[in-house]
PDB file of C-alpha atoms in Angstrom:
ATOM      1  CA  UNK A   1      25.232 -18.499  17.098  1.00  0.00           C
ATOM      2  CA  UNK A   2      27.121 -16.065  15.056  1.00  0.00           C
ATOM      3  CA  UNK A   3      29.980 -17.157  12.876  1.00  0.00           C
ATOM      4  CA  UNK A   4      31.693 -15.001  10.338  1.00  0.00           C
ATOM      5  CA  UNK A   5      30.584 -15.983   6.965  1.00  0.00           C
ATOM      6  CA  UNK A   6      33.311 -17.438   4.874  1.00  0.00           C
ATOM      7  CA  UNK A   7      33.185 -18.745   1.250  1.00  0.00           C
ATOM      8  CA  UNK A   8      35.157 -21.699   0.164  1.00  0.00           C
ATOM      9  CA  UNK A   9      38.414 -20.842  -1.703  1.00  0.00           C
ATOM     10  CA  UNK A  10      36.861 -22.193  -4.976  1.00  0.00           C
ATOM     11  CA  UNK A  11      33.177 -22.069  -5.314  1.00  0.00           C
ATOM     12  CA  UNK A  12      31.680 -25.559  -5.385  1.00  0.00           C
ATOM     13  CA  UNK A  13      28.841 -26.467  -7.699  1.00  0.00           C
ATOM     14  CA  UNK A  14      25.387 -26.003  -6.172  1.00  0.00           C
ATOM     15  CA  UNK A  15      24.166 -29.338  -7.510  1.00  0.00           C
ATOM     16  CA  UNK A  16      21.726 -31.375  -5.397  1.00  0.00           C
ATOM     17  CA  UNK A  17      22.496 -34.764  -3.978  1.00  0.00           C
ATOM     18  CA  UNK A  18      25.092 -36.069  -1.595  1.00  0.00           C
ATOM     19  CA  UNK A  19      28.307 -34.170  -1.161  1.00  0.00           C
ATOM     20  CA  UNK A  20      31.287 -35.688  -3.004  1.00  0.00           C
ATOM     21  CA  UNK A  21      34.462 -36.705  -1.161  1.00  0.00           C
ATOM     22  CA  UNK A  22      36.217 -33.821  -2.874  1.00  0.00           C
ATOM     23  CA  UNK A  23      33.634 -31.365  -1.559  1.00  0.00           C
ATOM     24  CA  UNK A  24      33.823 -32.923   1.956  1.00  0.00           C
ATOM     25  CA  UNK A  25      37.579 -32.530   1.970  1.00  0.00           C
ATOM     26  CA  UNK A  26      37.338 -28.960   0.889  1.00  0.00           C
ATOM     27  CA  UNK A  27      34.853 -28.094   3.643  1.00  0.00           C
ATOM     28  CA  UNK A  28      37.164 -29.908   6.119  1.00  0.00           C
ATOM     29  CA  UNK A  29      40.075 -27.810   5.074  1.00  0.00           C
ATOM     30  CA  UNK A  30      37.987 -24.626   5.438  1.00  0.00           C
ATOM     31  CA  UNK A  31      36.733 -25.773   8.819  1.00  0.00           C
ATOM     32  CA  UNK A  32      40.270 -26.509  10.049  1.00  0.00           C
ATOM     33  CA  UNK A  33      41.318 -22.969   8.967  1.00  0.00           C
ATOM     34  CA  UNK A  34      38.288 -21.567  10.806  1.00  0.00           C
ATOM     35  CA  UNK A  35      39.196 -23.696  13.940  1.00  0.00           C
ATOM     36  CA  UNK A  36      42.702 -22.328  13.992  1.00  0.00           C
ATOM     37  CA  UNK A  37      41.475 -18.712  13.603  1.00  0.00           C
ATOM     38  CA  UNK A  38      38.786 -19.066  16.350  1.00  0.00           C
ATOM     39  CA  UNK A  39      41.308 -20.769  18.726  1.00  0.00           C
ATOM     40  CA  UNK A  40      43.661 -17.893  18.198  1.00  0.00           C
ATOM     41  CA  UNK A  41      40.954 -15.449  18.813  1.00  0.00           C
ATOM     42  CA  UNK A  42      39.843 -17.278  21.953  1.00  0.00           C
ATOM     43  CA  UNK A  43      43.379 -17.197  23.270  1.00  0.00           C
ATOM     44  CA  UNK A  44      43.706 -13.412  22.557  1.00  0.00           C
ATOM     45  CA  UNK A  45      40.300 -12.686  24.044  1.00  0.00           C
ATOM     46  CA  UNK A  46      41.216 -14.682  27.207  1.00  0.00           C
ATOM     47  CA  UNK A  47      44.254 -12.427  27.598  1.00  0.00           C
ATOM     48  CA  UNK A  48      42.010  -9.282  27.137  1.00  0.00           C
ATOM     49  CA  UNK A  49      39.587 -10.553  29.814  1.00  0.00           C
ATOM     50  CA  UNK A  50      42.509 -11.343  32.193  1.00  0.00           C
ATOM     51  CA  UNK A  51      44.145  -7.921  31.530  1.00  0.00           C
ATOM     52  CA  UNK A  52      40.831  -5.967  31.916  1.00  0.00           C
ATOM     53  CA  UNK A  53      40.051  -7.954  35.158  1.00  0.00           C
ATOM     54  CA  UNK A  54      43.440  -7.040  36.605  1.00  0.00           C
ATOM     55  CA  UNK A  55      42.969  -3.411  35.592  1.00  0.00           C
ATOM     56  CA  UNK A  56      39.555  -3.400  37.186  1.00  0.00           C
ATOM     57  CA  UNK A  57      40.824  -4.940  40.443  1.00  0.00           C
ATOM     58  CA  UNK A  58      43.744  -2.427  40.566  1.00  0.00           C
ATOM     59  CA  UNK A  59      41.571   0.530  39.774  1.00  0.00           C
ATOM     60  CA  UNK A  60      38.897  -0.391  42.300  1.00  0.00           C
ATOM     61  CA  UNK A  61      40.517   0.661  45.523  1.00  0.00           C
ATOM     62  CA  UNK A  62      41.804   3.916  44.033  1.00  0.00           C
ATOM     63  CA  UNK A  63      38.282   4.965  42.844  1.00  0.00           C
ATOM     64  CA  UNK A  64      36.351   4.328  46.024  1.00  0.00           C
ATOM     65  CA  UNK A  65      35.632   7.638  47.668  1.00  0.00           C
ATOM     66  CA  UNK A  66      37.416   9.578  44.886  1.00  0.00           C
ATOM     67  CA  UNK A  67      36.212  12.140  42.435  1.00  0.00           C
ATOM     68  CA  UNK A  68      33.449  11.628  39.791  1.00  0.00           C
ATOM     69  CA  UNK A  69      35.965  10.871  37.091  1.00  0.00           C
ATOM     70  CA  UNK A  70      37.517   8.036  38.972  1.00  0.00           C
ATOM     71  CA  UNK A  71      34.117   6.345  39.458  1.00  0.00           C
ATOM     72  CA  UNK A  72      33.469   6.762  35.742  1.00  0.00           C
ATOM     73  CA  UNK A  73      36.812   4.998  34.956  1.00  0.00           C
ATOM     74  CA  UNK A  74      35.722   2.057  37.144  1.00  0.00           C
ATOM     75  CA  UNK A  75      32.365   1.805  35.449  1.00  0.00           C
ATOM     76  CA  UNK A  76      34.163   1.994  32.052  1.00  0.00           C
ATOM     77  CA  UNK A  77      36.392  -0.880  33.156  1.00  0.00           C
ATOM     78  CA  UNK A  78      33.479  -2.984  34.246  1.00  0.00           C
ATOM     79  CA  UNK A  79      31.661  -2.430  30.950  1.00  0.00           C
ATOM     80  CA  UNK A  80      34.868  -3.292  29.075  1.00  0.00           C
ATOM     81  CA  UNK A  81      35.145  -6.527  31.063  1.00  0.00           C
ATOM     82  CA  UNK A  82      31.505  -7.507  30.453  1.00  0.00           C
ATOM     83  CA  UNK A  83      31.869  -6.931  26.751  1.00  0.00           C
ATOM     84  CA  UNK A  84      35.196  -8.918  26.684  1.00  0.00           C
ATOM     85  CA  UNK A  85      33.548 -11.848  28.504  1.00  0.00           C
ATOM     86  CA  UNK A  86      30.596 -11.802  26.094  1.00  0.00           C
ATOM     87  CA  UNK A  87      32.819 -11.764  23.027  1.00  0.00           C
ATOM     88  CA  UNK A  88      34.963 -14.588  24.481  1.00  0.00           C
ATOM     89  CA  UNK A  89      31.848 -16.723  24.996  1.00  0.00           C
ATOM     90  CA  UNK A  90      30.743 -16.075  21.460  1.00  0.00           C
ATOM     91  CA  UNK A  91      34.161 -17.102  20.172  1.00  0.00           C
ATOM     92  CA  UNK A  92      34.063 -20.294  22.321  1.00  0.00           C
ATOM     93  CA  UNK A  93      30.580 -21.050  20.951  1.00  0.00           C
ATOM     94  CA  UNK A  94      31.837 -20.637  17.384  1.00  0.00           C
ATOM     95  CA  UNK A  95      34.748 -22.912  18.036  1.00  0.00           C
ATOM     96  CA  UNK A  96      32.451 -25.545  19.451  1.00  0.00           C
ATOM     97  CA  UNK A  97      30.238 -25.351  16.269  1.00  0.00           C
ATOM     98  CA  UNK A  98      33.315 -25.906  14.073  1.00  0.00           C
ATOM     99  CA  UNK A  99      34.441 -28.875  16.205  1.00  0.00           C
ATOM    100  CA  UNK A 100      30.957 -30.437  15.844  1.00  0.00           C
ATOM    101  CA  UNK A 101      31.016 -29.874  12.002  1.00  0.00           C
ATOM    102  CA  UNK A 102      34.471 -31.613  11.916  1.00  0.00           C
ATOM    103  CA  UNK A 103      33.103 -34.520  14.001  1.00  0.00           C
ATOM    104  CA  UNK A 104      30.132 -34.819  11.567  1.00  0.00           C
ATOM    105  CA  UNK A 105      32.540 -35.084   8.732  1.00  0.00           C
ATOM    106  CA  UNK A 106      34.336 -37.852  10.616  1.00  0.00           C
ATOM    107  CA  UNK A 107      31.017 -39.627  11.247  1.00  0.00           C
ATOM    108  CA  UNK A 108      29.828 -39.212   7.651  1.00  0.00           C
ATOM    109  CA  UNK A 109      26.842 -37.003   8.489  1.00  0.00           C
ATOM    110  CA  UNK A 110      28.233 -33.637   7.474  1.00  0.00           C
ATOM    111  CA  UNK A 111      25.784 -31.734   5.196  1.00  0.00           C
ATOM    112  CA  UNK A 112      22.732 -33.613   6.466  1.00  0.00           C
ATOM    113  CA  UNK A 113      20.233 -31.696   8.538  1.00  0.00           C
ATOM    114  CA  UNK A 114      19.568 -33.821  11.727  1.00  0.00           C
ATOM    115  CA  UNK A 115      15.890 -32.941  12.266  1.00  0.00           C
ATOM    116  CA  UNK A 116      14.691 -33.651   8.686  1.00  0.00           C
ATOM    117  CA  UNK A 117      17.488 -35.821   7.297  1.00  0.00           C
ATOM    118  CA  UNK A 118      17.551 -33.709   4.135  1.00  0.00           C
ATOM    119  CA  UNK A 119      20.774 -32.230   2.552  1.00  0.00           C
ATOM    120  CA  UNK A 120      21.671 -28.796   3.709  1.00  0.00           C
ATOM    121  CA  UNK A 121      21.861 -26.677   0.530  1.00  0.00           C
ATOM    122  CA  UNK A 122      25.350 -26.257  -0.671  1.00  0.00           C
ATOM    123  CA  UNK A 123      25.014 -22.476  -0.810  1.00  0.00           C
ATOM    124  CA  UNK A 124      24.323 -22.451   2.932  1.00  0.00           C
ATOM    125  CA  UNK A 125      27.335 -24.677   3.591  1.00  0.00           C
ATOM    126  CA  UNK A 126      29.503 -22.423   1.499  1.00  0.00           C
ATOM    127  CA  UNK A 127      28.485 -19.397   3.557  1.00  0.00           C
ATOM    128  CA  UNK A 128      28.957 -21.183   6.828  1.00  0.00           C
ATOM    129  CA  UNK A 129      30.386 -24.739   6.802  1.00  0.00           C
ATOM    130  CA  UNK A 130      29.730 -25.098  10.527  1.00  0.00           C
ATOM    131  CA  UNK A 131      26.012 -24.695  10.074  1.00  0.00           C
ATOM    132  CA  UNK A 132      24.092 -27.759  11.470  1.00  0.00           C
ATOM    133  CA  UNK A 133      20.631 -27.448  10.019  1.00  0.00           C
ATOM    134  CA  UNK A 134      18.804 -26.453   6.838  1.00  0.00           C
ATOM    135  CA  UNK A 135      17.117 -23.024   6.846  1.00  0.00           C
ATOM    136  CA  UNK A 136      13.546 -24.307   7.464  1.00  0.00           C
ATOM    137  CA  UNK A 137      14.628 -26.467  10.498  1.00  0.00           C
ATOM    138  CA  UNK A 138      16.780 -23.618  11.835  1.00  0.00           C
ATOM    139  CA  UNK A 139      13.703 -21.307  11.642  1.00  0.00           C
ATOM    140  CA  UNK A 140      11.477 -23.778  13.506  1.00  0.00           C
ATOM    141  CA  UNK A 141      13.929 -24.461  16.306  1.00  0.00           C
ATOM    142  CA  UNK A 142      17.424 -23.517  17.458  1.00  0.00           C
ATOM    143  CA  UNK A 143      19.278 -26.663  16.365  1.00  0.00           C
TER     144      UNK A 143
END
């Protein structure tokens, strides 16, 4: 899953051990901002998919049996639509990861790698607070 890397507003100490309540609150605020951003992107990308679909449907009848340029326009619209759908799915996946991270904060398990029960390094969380696993567990399986 690809999520844009985002550092916390103020760099948190990279000390070991459990996250403090202050750290958790900061991560929560960053995640809430990320959630709002991804929600807005999802809405915008949904509009792009809808508009591209409409354009493809309108262009389709006009390009059948037409010149080569018209067929090329239809192919381009189809490619644009497939790209828009793929980007929309990625955005939805990012949003889901953020929501899961916020739920883990609520449950008190944020920052703990589920497979190994070890703390996820703070540097990794600072780069991407929605990350679910530590690097070794992520490398072993897509968790």
